[in-house]
PDB file of C-alpha atoms in Angstrom:
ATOM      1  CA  UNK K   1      51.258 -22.044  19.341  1.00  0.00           C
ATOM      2  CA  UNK K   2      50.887 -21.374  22.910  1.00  0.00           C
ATOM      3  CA  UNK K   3      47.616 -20.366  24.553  1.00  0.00           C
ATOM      4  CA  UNK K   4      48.191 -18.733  28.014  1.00  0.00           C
ATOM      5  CA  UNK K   5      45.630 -17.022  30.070  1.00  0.00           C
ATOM      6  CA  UNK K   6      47.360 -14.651  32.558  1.00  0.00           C
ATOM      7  CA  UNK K   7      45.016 -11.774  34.992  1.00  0.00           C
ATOM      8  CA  UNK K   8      42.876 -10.042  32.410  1.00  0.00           C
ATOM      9  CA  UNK K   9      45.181 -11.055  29.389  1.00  0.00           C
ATOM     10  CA  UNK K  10      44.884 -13.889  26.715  1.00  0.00           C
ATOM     11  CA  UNK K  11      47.908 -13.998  25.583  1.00  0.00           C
ATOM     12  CA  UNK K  12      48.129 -15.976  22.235  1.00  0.00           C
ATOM     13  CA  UNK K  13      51.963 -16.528  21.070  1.00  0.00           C
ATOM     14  CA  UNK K  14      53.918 -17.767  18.084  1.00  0.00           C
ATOM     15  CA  UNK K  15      57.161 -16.796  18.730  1.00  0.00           C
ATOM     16  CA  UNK K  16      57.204 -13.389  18.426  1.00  0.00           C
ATOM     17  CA  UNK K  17      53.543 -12.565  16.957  1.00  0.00           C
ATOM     18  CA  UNK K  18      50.981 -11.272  20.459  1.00  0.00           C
ATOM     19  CA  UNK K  19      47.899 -10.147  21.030  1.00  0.00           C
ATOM     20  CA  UNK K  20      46.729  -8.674  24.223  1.00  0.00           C
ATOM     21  CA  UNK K  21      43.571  -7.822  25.873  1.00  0.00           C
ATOM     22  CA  UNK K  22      44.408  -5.526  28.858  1.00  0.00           C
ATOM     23  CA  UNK K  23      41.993  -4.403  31.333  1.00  0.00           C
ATOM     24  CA  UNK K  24      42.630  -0.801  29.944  1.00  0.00           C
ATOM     25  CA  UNK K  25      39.670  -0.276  26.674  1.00  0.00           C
ATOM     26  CA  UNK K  26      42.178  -0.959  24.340  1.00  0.00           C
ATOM     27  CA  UNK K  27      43.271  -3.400  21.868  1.00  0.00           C
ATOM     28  CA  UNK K  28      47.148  -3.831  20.780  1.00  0.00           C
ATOM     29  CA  UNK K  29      47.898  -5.428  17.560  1.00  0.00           C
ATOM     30  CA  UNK K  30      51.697  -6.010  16.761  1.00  0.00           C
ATOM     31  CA  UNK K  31      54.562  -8.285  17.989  1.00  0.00           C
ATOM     32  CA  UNK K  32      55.822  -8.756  21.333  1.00  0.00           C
ATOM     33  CA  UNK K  33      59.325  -6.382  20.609  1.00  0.00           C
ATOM     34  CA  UNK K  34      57.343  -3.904  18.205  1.00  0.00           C
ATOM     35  CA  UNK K  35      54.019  -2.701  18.564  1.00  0.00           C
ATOM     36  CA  UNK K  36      53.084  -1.213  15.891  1.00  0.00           C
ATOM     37  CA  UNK K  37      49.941  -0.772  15.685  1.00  0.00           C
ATOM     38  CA  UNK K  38      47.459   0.948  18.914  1.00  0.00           C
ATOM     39  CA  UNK K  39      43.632   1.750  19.068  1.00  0.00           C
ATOM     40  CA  UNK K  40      41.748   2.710  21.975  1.00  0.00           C
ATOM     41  CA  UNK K  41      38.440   2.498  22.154  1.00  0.00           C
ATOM     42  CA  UNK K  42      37.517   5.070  24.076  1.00  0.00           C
ATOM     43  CA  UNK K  43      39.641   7.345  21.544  1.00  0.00           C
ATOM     44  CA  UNK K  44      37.839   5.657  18.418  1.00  0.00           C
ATOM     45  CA  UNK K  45      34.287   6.636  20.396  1.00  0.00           C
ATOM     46  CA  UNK K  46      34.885  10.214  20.972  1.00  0.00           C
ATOM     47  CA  UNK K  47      36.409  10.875  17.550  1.00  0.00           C
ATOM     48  CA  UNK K  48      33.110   9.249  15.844  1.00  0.00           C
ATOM     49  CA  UNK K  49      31.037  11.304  18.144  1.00  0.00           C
ATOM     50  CA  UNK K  50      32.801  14.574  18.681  1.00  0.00           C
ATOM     51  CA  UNK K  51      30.810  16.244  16.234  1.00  0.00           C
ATOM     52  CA  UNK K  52      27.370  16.271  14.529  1.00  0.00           C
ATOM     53  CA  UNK K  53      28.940  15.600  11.026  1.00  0.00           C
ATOM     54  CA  UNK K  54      30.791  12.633  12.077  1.00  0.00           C
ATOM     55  CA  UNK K  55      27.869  11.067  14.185  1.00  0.00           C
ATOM     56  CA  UNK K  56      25.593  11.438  11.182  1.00  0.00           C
ATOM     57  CA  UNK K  57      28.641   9.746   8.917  1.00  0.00           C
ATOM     58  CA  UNK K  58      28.674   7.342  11.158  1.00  0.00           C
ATOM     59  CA  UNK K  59      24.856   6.206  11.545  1.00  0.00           C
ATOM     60  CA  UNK K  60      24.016   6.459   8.358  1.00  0.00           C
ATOM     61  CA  UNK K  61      27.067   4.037   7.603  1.00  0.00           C
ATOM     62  CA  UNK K  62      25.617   1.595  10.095  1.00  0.00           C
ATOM     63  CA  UNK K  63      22.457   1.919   8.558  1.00  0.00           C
ATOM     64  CA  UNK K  64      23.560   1.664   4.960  1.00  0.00           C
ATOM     65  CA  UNK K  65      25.329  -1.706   6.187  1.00  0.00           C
ATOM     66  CA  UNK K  66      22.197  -3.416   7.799  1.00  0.00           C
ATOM     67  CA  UNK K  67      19.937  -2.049   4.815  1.00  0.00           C
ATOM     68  CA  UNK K  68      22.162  -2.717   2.165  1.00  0.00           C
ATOM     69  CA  UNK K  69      21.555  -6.423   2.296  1.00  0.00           C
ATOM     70  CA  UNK K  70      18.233  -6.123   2.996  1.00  0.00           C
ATOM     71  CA  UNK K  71      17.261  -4.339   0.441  1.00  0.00           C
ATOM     72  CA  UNK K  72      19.543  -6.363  -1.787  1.00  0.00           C
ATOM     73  CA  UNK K  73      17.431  -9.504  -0.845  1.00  0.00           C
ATOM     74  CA  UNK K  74      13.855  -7.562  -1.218  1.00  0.00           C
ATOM     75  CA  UNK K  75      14.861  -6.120  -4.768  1.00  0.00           C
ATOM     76  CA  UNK K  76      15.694  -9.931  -5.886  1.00  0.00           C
ATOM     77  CA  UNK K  77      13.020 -11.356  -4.188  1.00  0.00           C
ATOM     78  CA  UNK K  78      10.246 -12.876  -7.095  1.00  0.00           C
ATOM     79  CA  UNK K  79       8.400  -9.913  -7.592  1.00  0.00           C
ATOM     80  CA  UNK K  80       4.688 -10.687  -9.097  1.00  0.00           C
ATOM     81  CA  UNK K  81       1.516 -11.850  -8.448  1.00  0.00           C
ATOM     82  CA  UNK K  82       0.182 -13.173  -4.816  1.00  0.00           C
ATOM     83  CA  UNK K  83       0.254 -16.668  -4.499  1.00  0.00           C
ATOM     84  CA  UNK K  84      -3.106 -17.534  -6.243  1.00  0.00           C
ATOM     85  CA  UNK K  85      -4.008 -20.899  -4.409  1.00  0.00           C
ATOM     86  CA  UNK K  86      -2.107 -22.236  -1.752  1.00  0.00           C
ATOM     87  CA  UNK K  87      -2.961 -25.905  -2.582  1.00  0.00           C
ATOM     88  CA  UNK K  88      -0.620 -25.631  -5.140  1.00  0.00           C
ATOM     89  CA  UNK K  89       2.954 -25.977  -3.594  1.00  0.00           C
ATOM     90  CA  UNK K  90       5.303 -24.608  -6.523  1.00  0.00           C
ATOM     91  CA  UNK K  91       4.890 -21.870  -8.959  1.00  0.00           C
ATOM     92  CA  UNK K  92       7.441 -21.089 -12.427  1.00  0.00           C
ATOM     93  CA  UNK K  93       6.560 -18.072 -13.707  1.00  0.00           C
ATOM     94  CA  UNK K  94       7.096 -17.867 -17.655  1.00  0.00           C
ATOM     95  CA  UNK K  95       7.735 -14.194 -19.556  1.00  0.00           C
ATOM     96  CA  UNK K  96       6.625 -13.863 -22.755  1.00  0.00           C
ATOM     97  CA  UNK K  97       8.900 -11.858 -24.652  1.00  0.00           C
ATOM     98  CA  UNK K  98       7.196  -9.405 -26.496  1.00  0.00           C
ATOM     99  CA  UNK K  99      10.252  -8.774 -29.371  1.00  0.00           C
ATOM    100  CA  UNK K 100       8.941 -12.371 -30.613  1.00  0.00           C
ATOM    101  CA  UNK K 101       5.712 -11.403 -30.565  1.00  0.00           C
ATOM    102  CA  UNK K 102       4.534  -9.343 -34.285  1.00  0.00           C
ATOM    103  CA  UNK K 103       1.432  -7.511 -33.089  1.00  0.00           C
ATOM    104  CA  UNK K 104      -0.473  -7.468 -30.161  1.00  0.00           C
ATOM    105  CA  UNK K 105      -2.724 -10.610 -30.075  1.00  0.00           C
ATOM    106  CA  UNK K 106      -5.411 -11.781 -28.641  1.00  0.00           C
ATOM    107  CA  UNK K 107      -7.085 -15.809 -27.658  1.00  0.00           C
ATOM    108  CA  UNK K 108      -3.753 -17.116 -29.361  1.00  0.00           C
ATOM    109  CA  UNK K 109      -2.761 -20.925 -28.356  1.00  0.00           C
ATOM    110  CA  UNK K 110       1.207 -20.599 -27.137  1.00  0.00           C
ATOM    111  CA  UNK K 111       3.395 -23.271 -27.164  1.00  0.00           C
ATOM    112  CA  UNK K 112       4.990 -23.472 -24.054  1.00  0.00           C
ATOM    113  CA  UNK K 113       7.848 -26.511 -24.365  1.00  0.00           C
ATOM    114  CA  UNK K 114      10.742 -26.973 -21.605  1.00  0.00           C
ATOM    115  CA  UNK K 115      12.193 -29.557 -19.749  1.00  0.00           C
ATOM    116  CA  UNK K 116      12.614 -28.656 -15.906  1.00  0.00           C
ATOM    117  CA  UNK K 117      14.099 -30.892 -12.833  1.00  0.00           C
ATOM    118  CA  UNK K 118      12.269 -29.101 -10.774  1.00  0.00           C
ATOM    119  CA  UNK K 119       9.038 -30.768 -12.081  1.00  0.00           C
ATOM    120  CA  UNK K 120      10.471 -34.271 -11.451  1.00  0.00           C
ATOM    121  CA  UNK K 121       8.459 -36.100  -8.645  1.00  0.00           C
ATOM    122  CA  UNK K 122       6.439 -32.655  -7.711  1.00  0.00           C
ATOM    123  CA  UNK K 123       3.634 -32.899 -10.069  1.00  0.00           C
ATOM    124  CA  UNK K 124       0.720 -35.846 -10.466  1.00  0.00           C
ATOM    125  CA  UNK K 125       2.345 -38.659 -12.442  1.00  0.00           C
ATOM    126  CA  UNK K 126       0.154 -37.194 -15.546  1.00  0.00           C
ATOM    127  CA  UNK K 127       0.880 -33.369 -14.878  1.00  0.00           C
ATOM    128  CA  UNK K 128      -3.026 -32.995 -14.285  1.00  0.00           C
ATOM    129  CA  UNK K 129      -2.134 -30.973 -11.293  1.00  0.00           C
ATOM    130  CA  UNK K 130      -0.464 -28.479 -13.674  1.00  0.00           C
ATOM    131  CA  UNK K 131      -2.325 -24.803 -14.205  1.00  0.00           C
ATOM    132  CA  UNK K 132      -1.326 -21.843 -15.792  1.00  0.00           C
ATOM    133  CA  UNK K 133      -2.698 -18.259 -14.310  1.00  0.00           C
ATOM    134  CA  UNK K 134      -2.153 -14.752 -15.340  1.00  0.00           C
ATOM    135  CA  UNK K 135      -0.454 -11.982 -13.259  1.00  0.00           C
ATOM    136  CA  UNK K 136      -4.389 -11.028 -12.059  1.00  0.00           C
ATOM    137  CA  UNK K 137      -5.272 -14.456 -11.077  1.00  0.00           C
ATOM    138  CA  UNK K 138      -7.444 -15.381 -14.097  1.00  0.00           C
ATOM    139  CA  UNK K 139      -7.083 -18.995 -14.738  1.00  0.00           C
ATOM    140  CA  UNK K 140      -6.194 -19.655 -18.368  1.00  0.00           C
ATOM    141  CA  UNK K 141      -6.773 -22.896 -20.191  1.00  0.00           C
ATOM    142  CA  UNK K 142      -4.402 -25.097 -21.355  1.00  0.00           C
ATOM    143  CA  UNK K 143      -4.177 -28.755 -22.929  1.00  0.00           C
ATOM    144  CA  UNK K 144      -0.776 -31.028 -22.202  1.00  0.00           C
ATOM    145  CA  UNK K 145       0.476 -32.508 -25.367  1.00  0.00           C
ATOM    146  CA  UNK K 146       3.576 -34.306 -23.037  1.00  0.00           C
ATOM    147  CA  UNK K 147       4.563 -34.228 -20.059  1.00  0.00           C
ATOM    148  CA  UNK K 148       7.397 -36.883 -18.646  1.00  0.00           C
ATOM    149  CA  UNK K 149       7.562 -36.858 -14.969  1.00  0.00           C
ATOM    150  CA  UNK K 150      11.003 -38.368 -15.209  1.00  0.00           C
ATOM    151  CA  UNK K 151      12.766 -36.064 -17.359  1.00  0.00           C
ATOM    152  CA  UNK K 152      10.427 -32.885 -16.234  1.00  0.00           C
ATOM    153  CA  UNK K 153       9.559 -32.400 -19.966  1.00  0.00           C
ATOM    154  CA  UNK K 154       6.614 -30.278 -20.698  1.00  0.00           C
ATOM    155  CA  UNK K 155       4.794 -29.615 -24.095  1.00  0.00           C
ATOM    156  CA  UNK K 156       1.716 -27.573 -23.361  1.00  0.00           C
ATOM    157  CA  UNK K 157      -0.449 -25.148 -25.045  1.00  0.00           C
ATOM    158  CA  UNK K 158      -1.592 -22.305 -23.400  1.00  0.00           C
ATOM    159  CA  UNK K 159      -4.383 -20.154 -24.662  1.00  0.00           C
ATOM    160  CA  UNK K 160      -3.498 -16.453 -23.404  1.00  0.00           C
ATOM    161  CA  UNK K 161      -6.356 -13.617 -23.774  1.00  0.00           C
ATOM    162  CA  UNK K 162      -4.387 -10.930 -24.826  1.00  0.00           C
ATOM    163  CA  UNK K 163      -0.729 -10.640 -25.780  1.00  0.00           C
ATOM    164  CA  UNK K 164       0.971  -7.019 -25.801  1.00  0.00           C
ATOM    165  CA  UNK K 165       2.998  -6.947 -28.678  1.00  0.00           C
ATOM    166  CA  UNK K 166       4.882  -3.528 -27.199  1.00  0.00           C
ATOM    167  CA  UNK K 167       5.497  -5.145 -23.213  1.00  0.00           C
ATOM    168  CA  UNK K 168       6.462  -8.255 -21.897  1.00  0.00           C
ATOM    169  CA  UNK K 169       3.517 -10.598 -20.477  1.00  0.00           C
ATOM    170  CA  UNK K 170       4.536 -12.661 -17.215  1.00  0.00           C
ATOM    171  CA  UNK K 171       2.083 -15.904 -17.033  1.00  0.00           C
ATOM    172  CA  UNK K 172       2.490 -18.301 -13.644  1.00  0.00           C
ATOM    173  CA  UNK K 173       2.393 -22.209 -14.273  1.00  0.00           C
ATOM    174  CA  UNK K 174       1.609 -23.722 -10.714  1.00  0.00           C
ATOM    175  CA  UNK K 175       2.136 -27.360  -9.722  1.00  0.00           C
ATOM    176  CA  UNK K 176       2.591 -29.682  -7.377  1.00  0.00           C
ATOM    177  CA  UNK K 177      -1.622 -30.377  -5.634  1.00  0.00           C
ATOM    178  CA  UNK K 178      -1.477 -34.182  -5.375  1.00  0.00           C
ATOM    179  CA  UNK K 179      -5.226 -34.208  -4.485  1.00  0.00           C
ATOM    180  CA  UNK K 180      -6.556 -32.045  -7.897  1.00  0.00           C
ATOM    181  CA  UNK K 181      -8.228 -33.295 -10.595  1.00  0.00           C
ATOM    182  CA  UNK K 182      -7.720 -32.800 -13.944  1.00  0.00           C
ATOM    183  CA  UNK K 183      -6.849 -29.026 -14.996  1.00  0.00           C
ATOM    184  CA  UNK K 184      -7.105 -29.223 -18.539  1.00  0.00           C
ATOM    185  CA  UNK K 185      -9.180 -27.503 -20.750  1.00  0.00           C
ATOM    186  CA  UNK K 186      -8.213 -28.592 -24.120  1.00  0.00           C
ATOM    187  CA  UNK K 187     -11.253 -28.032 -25.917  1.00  0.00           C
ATOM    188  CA  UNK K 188     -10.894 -24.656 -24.590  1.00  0.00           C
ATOM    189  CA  UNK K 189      -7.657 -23.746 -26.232  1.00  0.00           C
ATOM    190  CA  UNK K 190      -8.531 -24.242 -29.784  1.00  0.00           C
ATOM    191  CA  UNK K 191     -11.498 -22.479 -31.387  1.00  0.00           C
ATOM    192  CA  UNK K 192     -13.283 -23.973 -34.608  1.00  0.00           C
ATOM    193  CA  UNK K 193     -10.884 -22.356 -37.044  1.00  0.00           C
TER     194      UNK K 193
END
């Protein structure tokens, strides 16, 4: 492939494949024998903008292709609560489905058991940094029955005020405050029944 740079024209050549820039507003796409294919610019301007209809067809294309992904990103941003304390550096949230749920409830103990990478080597060696907070901010307690910093393995209960048994309930587990002490409150969870 031969690169050639001649007046106004970069010329790039294959044997017979060319592309040309002259100094006319035009571009020519084809080969050297055949071109077959010709758009000017100044041509492709005033048919966009000779009328009204078009020039609206046309902005609200542009528009539609710079919103489109921005939009795209806002709608899958993490929608939710505000970031409840900022000491915390990490935040899960958990949904609790309400088809498993019978009946609305209310101070019941959940059992909240996963095993997450995520929590490897971000949480206190004991998970004592570990919270868990409603959608309003309302700190709910929980007690740690395992936790393996290793694996990211997490047993917990998690006392939740009320449970909906008709919508879904979205609960925030935060993590990752090296300088916290202990957030349990396991003698919180369980009442005297």
């Amino acid at each position: 492939m031969d690169i050639k740079r001649k007046e106004s024209k970069l010329v790039i050549s294959n044997q017979s494949s060319v592309i040309k820039t002259p100094k006319k507003k035009r571009l020519v796409l084809g080969f050297k024998k055949h071109s077959s294919y010709k758009t000017y610019l100044s041509n492709m301007t005033n048919f966009l903008f000779k009328t009204k209809k078009r020039k609206l067809i046309f902005s609200l294309a542009l528009i539609l292709l710079i919103i489109a992904p921005l939009s795209f990103y806002l709608w899958n941003k993490q929608a939710g609560a505000s970031w409840w304390n900022s000491d915390w550096n990490y935040r899960r949230s958990i949904t609790i489905n309400s088809a498993q749920i019978p009946g609305d409830l209310n101070n019941f103990p959940m059992l909240v058991s996963f095993t997450d990478s995520n929590l490897i080597n971000k949480t206190q060696s004991n998970g004592n940094d570990i919270i868990f907070i409603e959608e309003n901010g309302t700190r709910l307690n929980h007690e740690i029955e395992k936790f393996d910093n290793t694996t990211g393995e997490l047993v917990v209960w998690v006392k939740i005020p009320e449970l909906d048994g008709d919508n879904d309930s979205i609960i925030y587990m935060y993590y990752g405050n090296q300088t916290v002490d202990n957030q349990q409150r396991p003698e919180d969870v369980w009442d005297e029944n």
